[in-house]
Amino acid sequence: MKTVVRYLINASALLFCFQTSTAQQFVHPGLLQNREDLARIKNGVAMRIEPIFTGYNELKENRQSQFDYKMQGPMEMVGRNPTVGQGVYDADANAAYQNAIMWTITADQRYAEKAKQIVDAWASTLKSITGRDAVLMAGLGPFKMVNAAEILRYTNSNWAPVKIKQAEKHFKEVIYPVIKDFAPFANGNWDSAALKTMMAIAVFCNDRPMFERAIVYYQYGEGNGSLPNYIINEEGQCQESGRDQSHTQLGIAHLADCAEIAWQQGLNLYGILNDRLLRGFEYTAKYNLGGDVPYLPAMDQTGKYLHAQIATEGRGKLRAVYEEVFNHYVHRANKTATFTQKAAEKVRPEPQGTPGADHIGFGTLLYSRSPQTIDPYAKVKPCTPSGLTAMPENRSIQLTWVPVRGAIFYQVKRAINRKGKFKIISTRVTNAQFQDKNVAPGRKYVYTVSAVNNKGRSTDAYPAAVTAGLPAGWSVTDLDPKSKKGQARSLESGFTVEGNGLGFTGNEEQATYIHHKLVPYQTLAIHYQPQLTSQFTGFGISFRQSAKEKGTGVNLLIYPEVSQQLEAPKWVVTCTARLHPGDSLTQVGATLDIKEPVISFNRMTGGCWLKLVQEQNQVNAFYSADGKDWQLIGTVARNLSLTEAGIIVFSGLEAVSTTVRFDQVRLE
């Protein structure tokens, strides 16, 4: 009789369970402008309040703000690198948003009709976004298109419900698939562009899971565009500060748009990490105004970009991005933003956010406000907390979430599984974090949190599931004791493995290894969940004699061949074996070049499966792009006394660890 051990981590099942279980509402309009903002802008123009009125003239005179603007599209396909209609789309996206704003100020229906015409035309026609830089293109122009749609939908513009549904379908089925896995392989402005557009689509489509995914990535994403990876230290130095100043301003501006959307949803994303966003703006503004700033050479998350000194290219060319952040920190939060304020004043009145659709622009009109002494959210029931993240620590679980505007304290609840009943474990948590010390190793817990003030209690946050430590039977070992030890966690997204080491070469094995006891006739199958943070990263699965160095074993690995072209490596899958302890690794079978749909522009953008099957005195290694059609990579036909099965991750870099997610792990 076969002995069967089964361990399955499937994030999609958990997410599906909660998609309809909580009544969490979004504020509408709730992207860069809410209803009060639109009223403030309209009143400022009517009363000729400065600098709002001067900012309005800047918008009104722009050729893309006219209700007789001649639409340049639509097209069925647009692309970037190679360019296909990029300028056409961006021009129309600018016009859609600017006409929507003009509609709210003037109440002239002709502006609303022009904005609707543009959104409707593109939503009914555009089928794909292509090119090597597709993620960046989908993160720029479409952001303006979604903002236009949000305004039109919630300002009595007489937008037909069928057209609204068409726009929702378009944003979710054409735009979102391009940005859904962000861009962790690139400089951070790609990542942050994808982030803000994902947040915008989520709000417009009332898609809470999508919104939560973006909020969590903003804080903890592995790519260069998450807040701590883009603004890399307390001084405010940015990941692209050593590249050039134009891209640096682009990256921080995207992060600011994310924070503004969150603010409209009752969340203080601006304030996290001790106002890290403000520090990035102050550093960048000071340098571009001619000041000196400290600079520390630092490797980025991909392992590709190391700049020895701060860049002078583009220095002094201030972009139209400072009014939004200045007005928030100084007039809403009552804080000092010396250099951001000077930059805003120097650019004022802020023009259109060129080039193309890089920025919203027109910030003097959109964001100028009087100092605010009391947050209006203190006078109403709090909004739903967001970004709830559960991280396992030593014999405890650390919870964090985005601070809620107007909240006095928080209530934390826990269930022991996704079908269990939540029980209150703490009622008066004053900060947006909580450490649960009453946990059992290897057990899964599900958490939620609500915000409370004098007006009532919010609905519960989107739940977060986590296992306290690794599931029973699993351990982490570094195959090279001299290397920095890697980590593995069981989270909502499945196993997340942070790996180190240069990989498997000759007689050397440098990798992070998460493993479980192996018994005869077992199969280990894993599904890789896109995307990788580095094009040096390798991963795979292994049956081994033990976790000790240079023991016998069979390995099925995916890795890049980067020797000739760093930005476009060839990705391969191979099977190797060590037939006797201490021997060099031997390749078994042929090397398979991985193709589409797993590979796109030489990046691991698609998911795939790896499987090792142990039969009597034989191990077979398989690869599959879809988990249905399997290709035999190699066979080792001898008894190697294998007692462990595990997952291998290596960064391929000396100084940088990289993270890989596996949303399904089956040992059966």
PDB file of N, CA, C and O in Angstrom, residues 596-649:
ATOM      1  N   GLU A 596       7.145  30.982 -24.585  1.00  0.00           N
ATOM      2  CA  GLU A 596       5.854  31.540 -24.211  1.00  0.00           C
ATOM      3  C   GLU A 596       4.861  30.413 -23.946  1.00  0.00           C
ATOM      4  O   GLU A 596       5.009  29.325 -24.498  1.00  0.00           O
ATOM      5  N   PRO A 597       3.866  30.601 -23.098  1.00  0.00           N
ATOM      6  CA  PRO A 597       3.510  31.864 -22.434  1.00  0.00           C
ATOM      7  C   PRO A 597       4.236  32.110 -21.118  1.00  0.00           C
ATOM      8  O   PRO A 597       3.994  33.133 -20.475  1.00  0.00           O
ATOM      9  N   VAL A 598       5.085  31.177 -20.713  1.00  0.00           N
ATOM     10  CA  VAL A 598       5.805  31.362 -19.452  1.00  0.00           C
ATOM     11  C   VAL A 598       6.807  32.505 -19.574  1.00  0.00           C
ATOM     12  O   VAL A 598       6.982  33.304 -18.653  1.00  0.00           O
ATOM     13  N   ILE A 599       7.459  32.599 -20.726  1.00  0.00           N
ATOM     14  CA  ILE A 599       8.454  33.634 -20.975  1.00  0.00           C
ATOM     15  C   ILE A 599       7.872  34.694 -21.889  1.00  0.00           C
ATOM     16  O   ILE A 599       7.278  34.386 -22.922  1.00  0.00           O
ATOM     17  N   SER A 600       8.038  35.952 -21.503  1.00  0.00           N
ATOM     18  CA  SER A 600       7.616  37.075 -22.328  1.00  0.00           C
ATOM     19  C   SER A 600       8.733  38.106 -22.320  1.00  0.00           C
ATOM     20  O   SER A 600       9.108  38.604 -21.257  1.00  0.00           O
ATOM     21  N   PHE A 601       9.283  38.398 -23.498  1.00  0.00           N
ATOM     22  CA  PHE A 601      10.421  39.308 -23.604  1.00  0.00           C
ATOM     23  C   PHE A 601      11.543  38.891 -22.654  1.00  0.00           C
ATOM     24  O   PHE A 601      12.137  39.707 -21.963  1.00  0.00           O
ATOM     25  N   ASN A 602      11.777  37.580 -22.610  1.00  0.00           N
ATOM     26  CA  ASN A 602      12.857  36.992 -21.804  1.00  0.00           C
ATOM     27  C   ASN A 602      12.691  37.231 -20.306  1.00  0.00           C
ATOM     28  O   ASN A 602      13.656  37.191 -19.548  1.00  0.00           O
ATOM     29  N   ARG A 603      11.460  37.418 -19.876  1.00  0.00           N
ATOM     30  CA  ARG A 603      11.168  37.532 -18.447  1.00  0.00           C
ATOM     31  C   ARG A 603      10.232  36.409 -18.040  1.00  0.00           C
ATOM     32  O   ARG A 603       9.364  36.003 -18.810  1.00  0.00           O
ATOM     33  N   MET A 604      10.387  35.946 -16.804  1.00  0.00           N
ATOM     34  CA  MET A 604       9.521  34.876 -16.291  1.00  0.00           C
ATOM     35  C   MET A 604       8.192  35.477 -15.849  1.00  0.00           C
ATOM     36  O   MET A 604       7.925  35.643 -14.667  1.00  0.00           O
ATOM     37  N   THR A 605       7.349  35.814 -16.811  1.00  0.00           N
ATOM     38  CA  THR A 605       6.098  36.502 -16.513  1.00  0.00           C
ATOM     39  C   THR A 605       4.908  35.563 -16.369  1.00  0.00           C
ATOM     40  O   THR A 605       3.831  35.989 -15.946  1.00  0.00           O
ATOM     41  N   GLY A 606       5.066  34.307 -16.731  1.00  0.00           N
ATOM     42  CA  GLY A 606       3.968  33.350 -16.629  1.00  0.00           C
ATOM     43  C   GLY A 606       4.271  32.268 -15.611  1.00  0.00           C
ATOM     44  O   GLY A 606       5.431  31.955 -15.328  1.00  0.00           O
ATOM     45  N   GLY A 607       3.221  31.682 -15.046  1.00  0.00           N
ATOM     46  CA  GLY A 607       3.407  30.588 -14.096  1.00  0.00           C
ATOM     47  C   GLY A 607       3.771  29.291 -14.806  1.00  0.00           C
ATOM     48  O   GLY A 607       3.525  29.120 -16.004  1.00  0.00           O
ATOM     49  N   CYS A 608       4.356  28.380 -14.050  1.00  0.00           N
ATOM     50  CA  CYS A 608       4.689  27.068 -14.600  1.00  0.00           C
ATOM     51  C   CYS A 608       4.804  26.054 -13.467  1.00  0.00           C
ATOM     52  O   CYS A 608       4.833  26.415 -12.288  1.00  0.00           O
ATOM     53  N   TRP A 609       4.867  24.779 -13.846  1.00  0.00           N
ATOM     54  CA  TRP A 609       4.914  23.678 -12.891  1.00  0.00           C
ATOM     55  C   TRP A 609       6.208  22.885 -13.027  1.00  0.00           C
ATOM     56  O   TRP A 609       6.729  22.708 -14.125  1.00  0.00           O
ATOM     57  N   LEU A 610       6.690  22.396 -11.897  1.00  0.00           N
ATOM     58  CA  LEU A 610       7.780  21.429 -11.853  1.00  0.00           C
ATOM     59  C   LEU A 610       7.327  20.241 -11.025  1.00  0.00           C
ATOM     60  O   LEU A 610       6.602  20.400 -10.034  1.00  0.00           O
ATOM     61  N   LYS A 611       7.777  19.027 -11.418  1.00  0.00           N
ATOM     62  CA  LYS A 611       7.334  17.826 -10.702  1.00  0.00           C
ATOM     63  C   LYS A 611       8.435  16.773 -10.706  1.00  0.00           C
ATOM     64  O   LYS A 611       9.047  16.508 -11.730  1.00  0.00           O
ATOM     65  N   LEU A 612       8.690  16.202  -9.535  1.00  0.00           N
ATOM     66  CA  LEU A 612       9.560  15.035  -9.386  1.00  0.00           C
ATOM     67  C   LEU A 612       8.713  13.864  -8.908  1.00  0.00           C
ATOM     68  O   LEU A 612       7.930  14.001  -7.959  1.00  0.00           O
ATOM     69  N   VAL A 613       8.886  12.718  -9.556  1.00  0.00           N
ATOM     70  CA  VAL A 613       8.128  11.515  -9.223  1.00  0.00           C
ATOM     71  C   VAL A 613       9.107  10.408  -8.869  1.00  0.00           C
ATOM     72  O   VAL A 613       9.969  10.033  -9.673  1.00  0.00           O
ATOM     73  N   GLN A 614       8.986   9.871  -7.643  1.00  0.00           N
ATOM     74  CA  GLN A 614       9.852   8.780  -7.210  1.00  0.00           C
ATOM     75  C   GLN A 614       9.112   7.449  -7.335  1.00  0.00           C
ATOM     76  O   GLN A 614       8.052   7.258  -6.736  1.00  0.00           O
ATOM     77  N   GLU A 615       9.649   6.588  -8.157  1.00  0.00           N
ATOM     78  CA  GLU A 615       9.130   5.235  -8.291  1.00  0.00           C
ATOM     79  C   GLU A 615      10.201   4.273  -7.784  1.00  0.00           C
ATOM     80  O   GLU A 615      11.204   4.692  -7.214  1.00  0.00           O
ATOM     81  N   GLN A 616      10.027   3.006  -7.992  1.00  0.00           N
ATOM     82  CA  GLN A 616      11.003   2.037  -7.487  1.00  0.00           C
ATOM     83  C   GLN A 616      12.339   2.218  -8.199  1.00  0.00           C
ATOM     84  O   GLN A 616      12.446   2.041  -9.404  1.00  0.00           O
ATOM     85  N   ASN A 617      13.370   2.637  -7.428  1.00  0.00           N
ATOM     86  CA  ASN A 617      14.728   2.827  -7.950  1.00  0.00           C
ATOM     87  C   ASN A 617      14.784   3.779  -9.143  1.00  0.00           C
ATOM     88  O   ASN A 617      15.644   3.647 -10.022  1.00  0.00           O
ATOM     89  N   GLN A 618      13.894   4.774  -9.174  1.00  0.00           N
ATOM     90  CA  GLN A 618      13.872   5.683 -10.320  1.00  0.00           C
ATOM     91  C   GLN A 618      13.197   6.989  -9.935  1.00  0.00           C
ATOM     92  O   GLN A 618      12.212   7.011  -9.202  1.00  0.00           O
ATOM     93  N   VAL A 619      13.746   8.090 -10.458  1.00  0.00           N
ATOM     94  CA  VAL A 619      13.142   9.404 -10.290  1.00  0.00           C
ATOM     95  C   VAL A 619      12.963  10.031 -11.668  1.00  0.00           C
ATOM     96  O   VAL A 619      13.902  10.093 -12.461  1.00  0.00           O
ATOM     97  N   ASN A 620      11.740  10.491 -11.956  1.00  0.00           N
ATOM     98  CA  ASN A 620      11.441  11.171 -13.212  1.00  0.00           C
ATOM     99  C   ASN A 620      11.166  12.648 -12.935  1.00  0.00           C
ATOM    100  O   ASN A 620      10.479  13.007 -11.968  1.00  0.00           O
ATOM    101  N   ALA A 621      11.687  13.523 -13.798  1.00  0.00           N
ATOM    102  CA  ALA A 621      11.552  14.968 -13.646  1.00  0.00           C
ATOM    103  C   ALA A 621      10.723  15.526 -14.797  1.00  0.00           C
ATOM    104  O   ALA A 621      11.017  15.255 -15.971  1.00  0.00           O
ATOM    105  N   PHE A 622       9.702  16.332 -14.459  1.00  0.00           N
ATOM    106  CA  PHE A 622       8.782  16.850 -15.461  1.00  0.00           C
ATOM    107  C   PHE A 622       8.624  18.366 -15.335  1.00  0.00           C
ATOM    108  O   PHE A 622       8.713  18.929 -14.244  1.00  0.00           O
ATOM    109  N   TYR A 623       8.332  18.989 -16.479  1.00  0.00           N
ATOM    110  CA  TYR A 623       8.027  20.419 -16.552  1.00  0.00           C
ATOM    111  C   TYR A 623       6.704  20.587 -17.281  1.00  0.00           C
ATOM    112  O   TYR A 623       6.391  19.840 -18.224  1.00  0.00           O
ATOM    113  N   SER A 624       5.902  21.598 -16.863  1.00  0.00           N
ATOM    114  CA  SER A 624       4.655  21.889 -17.543  1.00  0.00           C
ATOM    115  C   SER A 624       4.354  23.376 -17.459  1.00  0.00           C
ATOM    116  O   SER A 624       4.564  24.001 -16.415  1.00  0.00           O
ATOM    117  N   ALA A 625       3.842  23.919 -18.550  1.00  0.00           N
ATOM    118  CA  ALA A 625       3.438  25.318 -18.557  1.00  0.00           C
ATOM    119  C   ALA A 625       2.054  25.517 -17.964  1.00  0.00           C
ATOM    120  O   ALA A 625       1.722  26.616 -17.518  1.00  0.00           O
ATOM    121  N   ASP A 626       1.248  24.458 -17.950  1.00  0.00           N
ATOM    122  CA  ASP A 626      -0.141  24.612 -17.508  1.00  0.00           C
ATOM    123  C   ASP A 626      -0.598  23.590 -16.475  1.00  0.00           C
ATOM    124  O   ASP A 626      -1.744  23.630 -16.028  1.00  0.00           O
ATOM    125  N   GLY A 627       0.264  22.664 -16.069  1.00  0.00           N
ATOM    126  CA  GLY A 627      -0.120  21.647 -15.102  1.00  0.00           C
ATOM    127  C   GLY A 627      -0.923  20.512 -15.699  1.00  0.00           C
ATOM    128  O   GLY A 627      -1.368  19.613 -14.980  1.00  0.00           O
ATOM    129  N   LYS A 628      -1.092  20.522 -17.026  1.00  0.00           N
ATOM    130  CA  LYS A 628      -1.851  19.460 -17.693  1.00  0.00           C
ATOM    131  C   LYS A 628      -0.957  18.656 -18.638  1.00  0.00           C
ATOM    132  O   LYS A 628      -0.954  17.429 -18.599  1.00  0.00           O
ATOM    133  N   ASP A 629      -0.254  19.356 -19.501  1.00  0.00           N
ATOM    134  CA  ASP A 629       0.652  18.699 -20.437  1.00  0.00           C
ATOM    135  C   ASP A 629       2.063  18.723 -19.858  1.00  0.00           C
ATOM    136  O   ASP A 629       2.666  19.794 -19.713  1.00  0.00           O
ATOM    137  N   TRP A 630       2.584  17.539 -19.540  1.00  0.00           N
ATOM    138  CA  TRP A 630       3.881  17.427 -18.878  1.00  0.00           C
ATOM    139  C   TRP A 630       4.946  16.939 -19.855  1.00  0.00           C
ATOM    140  O   TRP A 630       4.696  16.064 -20.670  1.00  0.00           O
ATOM    141  N   GLN A 631       6.131  17.537 -19.728  1.00  0.00           N
ATOM    142  CA  GLN A 631       7.254  17.146 -20.579  1.00  0.00           C
ATOM    143  C   GLN A 631       8.342  16.529 -19.709  1.00  0.00           C
ATOM    144  O   GLN A 631       8.786  17.134 -18.726  1.00  0.00           O
ATOM    145  N   LEU A 632       8.772  15.327 -20.063  1.00  0.00           N
ATOM    146  CA  LEU A 632       9.830  14.645 -19.313  1.00  0.00           C
ATOM    147  C   LEU A 632      11.161  15.336 -19.591  1.00  0.00           C
ATOM    148  O   LEU A 632      11.577  15.460 -20.745  1.00  0.00           O
ATOM    149  N   ILE A 633      11.822  15.774 -18.529  1.00  0.00           N
ATOM    150  CA  ILE A 633      13.108  16.451 -18.665  1.00  0.00           C
ATOM    151  C   ILE A 633      14.266  15.482 -18.452  1.00  0.00           C
ATOM    152  O   ILE A 633      15.285  15.547 -19.135  1.00  0.00           O
ATOM    153  N   GLY A 634      14.119  14.580 -17.503  1.00  0.00           N
ATOM    154  CA  GLY A 634      15.198  13.627 -17.244  1.00  0.00           C
ATOM    155  C   GLY A 634      14.758  12.502 -16.337  1.00  0.00           C
ATOM    156  O   GLY A 634      13.759  12.623 -15.615  1.00  0.00           O
ATOM    157  N   THR A 635      15.499  11.396 -16.375  1.00  0.00           N
ATOM    158  CA  THR A 635      15.232  10.225 -15.538  1.00  0.00           C
ATOM    159  C   THR A 635      16.532   9.749 -14.912  1.00  0.00           C
ATOM    160  O   THR A 635      17.555   9.619 -15.602  1.00  0.00           O
ATOM    161  N   VAL A 636      16.492   9.511 -13.600  1.00  0.00           N
ATOM    162  CA  VAL A 636      17.625   8.913 -12.894  1.00  0.00           C
ATOM    163  C   VAL A 636      17.191   7.526 -12.462  1.00  0.00           C
ATOM    164  O   VAL A 636      16.299   7.382 -11.615  1.00  0.00           O
ATOM    165  N   ALA A 637      17.784   6.509 -13.053  1.00  0.00           N
ATOM    166  CA  ALA A 637      17.342   5.129 -12.832  1.00  0.00           C
ATOM    167  C   ALA A 637      18.314   4.396 -11.917  1.00  0.00           C
ATOM    168  O   ALA A 637      19.090   3.534 -12.352  1.00  0.00           O
ATOM    169  N   ARG A 638      18.303   4.741 -10.652  1.00  0.00           N
ATOM    170  CA  ARG A 638      19.086   4.017  -9.657  1.00  0.00           C
ATOM    171  C   ARG A 638      18.598   4.407  -8.269  1.00  0.00           C
ATOM    172  O   ARG A 638      17.974   5.449  -8.078  1.00  0.00           O
ATOM    173  N   ASN A 639      18.902   3.578  -7.313  1.00  0.00           N
ATOM    174  CA  ASN A 639      18.499   3.823  -5.934  1.00  0.00           C
ATOM    175  C   ASN A 639      19.509   4.751  -5.273  1.00  0.00           C
ATOM    176  O   ASN A 639      20.667   4.381  -5.097  1.00  0.00           O
ATOM    177  N   LEU A 640      19.075   5.953  -4.882  1.00  0.00           N
ATOM    178  CA  LEU A 640      19.963   6.933  -4.266  1.00  0.00           C
ATOM    179  C   LEU A 640      19.665   7.140  -2.786  1.00  0.00           C
ATOM    180  O   LEU A 640      20.211   8.042  -2.165  1.00  0.00           O
ATOM    181  N   SER A 641      18.767   6.323  -2.226  1.00  0.00           N
ATOM    182  CA  SER A 641      18.421   6.431  -0.803  1.00  0.00           C
ATOM    183  C   SER A 641      17.963   7.843  -0.444  1.00  0.00           C
ATOM    184  O   SER A 641      18.472   8.482   0.485  1.00  0.00           O
ATOM    185  N   LEU A 642      16.997   8.340  -1.178  1.00  0.00           N
ATOM    186  CA  LEU A 642      16.523   9.717  -1.004  1.00  0.00           C
ATOM    187  C   LEU A 642      15.507   9.788   0.126  1.00  0.00           C
ATOM    188  O   LEU A 642      14.542   9.028   0.160  1.00  0.00           O
ATOM    189  N   THR A 643      15.718  10.720   1.049  1.00  0.00           N
ATOM    190  CA  THR A 643      14.858  10.805   2.236  1.00  0.00           C
ATOM    191  C   THR A 643      14.219  12.173   2.425  1.00  0.00           C
ATOM    192  O   THR A 643      13.438  12.364   3.349  1.00  0.00           O
ATOM    193  N   GLU A 644      14.546  13.157   1.572  1.00  0.00           N
ATOM    194  CA  GLU A 644      14.000  14.503   1.705  1.00  0.00           C
ATOM    195  C   GLU A 644      13.497  15.013   0.364  1.00  0.00           C
ATOM    196  O   GLU A 644      14.073  14.717  -0.688  1.00  0.00           O
ATOM    197  N   ALA A 645      12.427  15.781   0.416  1.00  0.00           N
ATOM    198  CA  ALA A 645      11.903  16.477  -0.758  1.00  0.00           C
ATOM    199  C   ALA A 645      11.817  17.955  -0.426  1.00  0.00           C
ATOM    200  O   ALA A 645      11.432  18.321   0.688  1.00  0.00           O
ATOM    201  N   GLY A 646      12.176  18.797  -1.372  1.00  0.00           N
ATOM    202  CA  GLY A 646      12.141  20.214  -1.038  1.00  0.00           C
ATOM    203  C   GLY A 646      12.166  21.144  -2.227  1.00  0.00           C
ATOM    204  O   GLY A 646      12.257  20.736  -3.383  1.00  0.00           O
ATOM    205  N   ILE A 647      12.090  22.440  -1.898  1.00  0.00           N
ATOM    206  CA  ILE A 647      12.090  23.527  -2.872  1.00  0.00           C
ATOM    207  C   ILE A 647      13.402  24.282  -2.743  1.00  0.00           C
ATOM    208  O   ILE A 647      13.874  24.558  -1.634  1.00  0.00           O
ATOM    209  N   ILE A 648      13.972  24.632  -3.879  1.00  0.00           N
ATOM    210  CA  ILE A 648      15.257  25.321  -3.924  1.00  0.00           C
ATOM    211  C   ILE A 648      15.075  26.699  -4.546  1.00  0.00           C
ATOM    212  O   ILE A 648      14.409  26.841  -5.575  1.00  0.00           O
ATOM    213  N   VAL A 649      15.667  27.719  -3.922  1.00  0.00           N
ATOM    214  CA  VAL A 649      15.674  29.072  -4.474  1.00  0.00           C
ATOM    215  C   VAL A 649      17.061  29.660  -4.293  1.00  0.00           C
ATOM    216  O   VAL A 649      17.634  29.591  -3.201  1.00  0.00           O
TER     217      VAL A 649
END
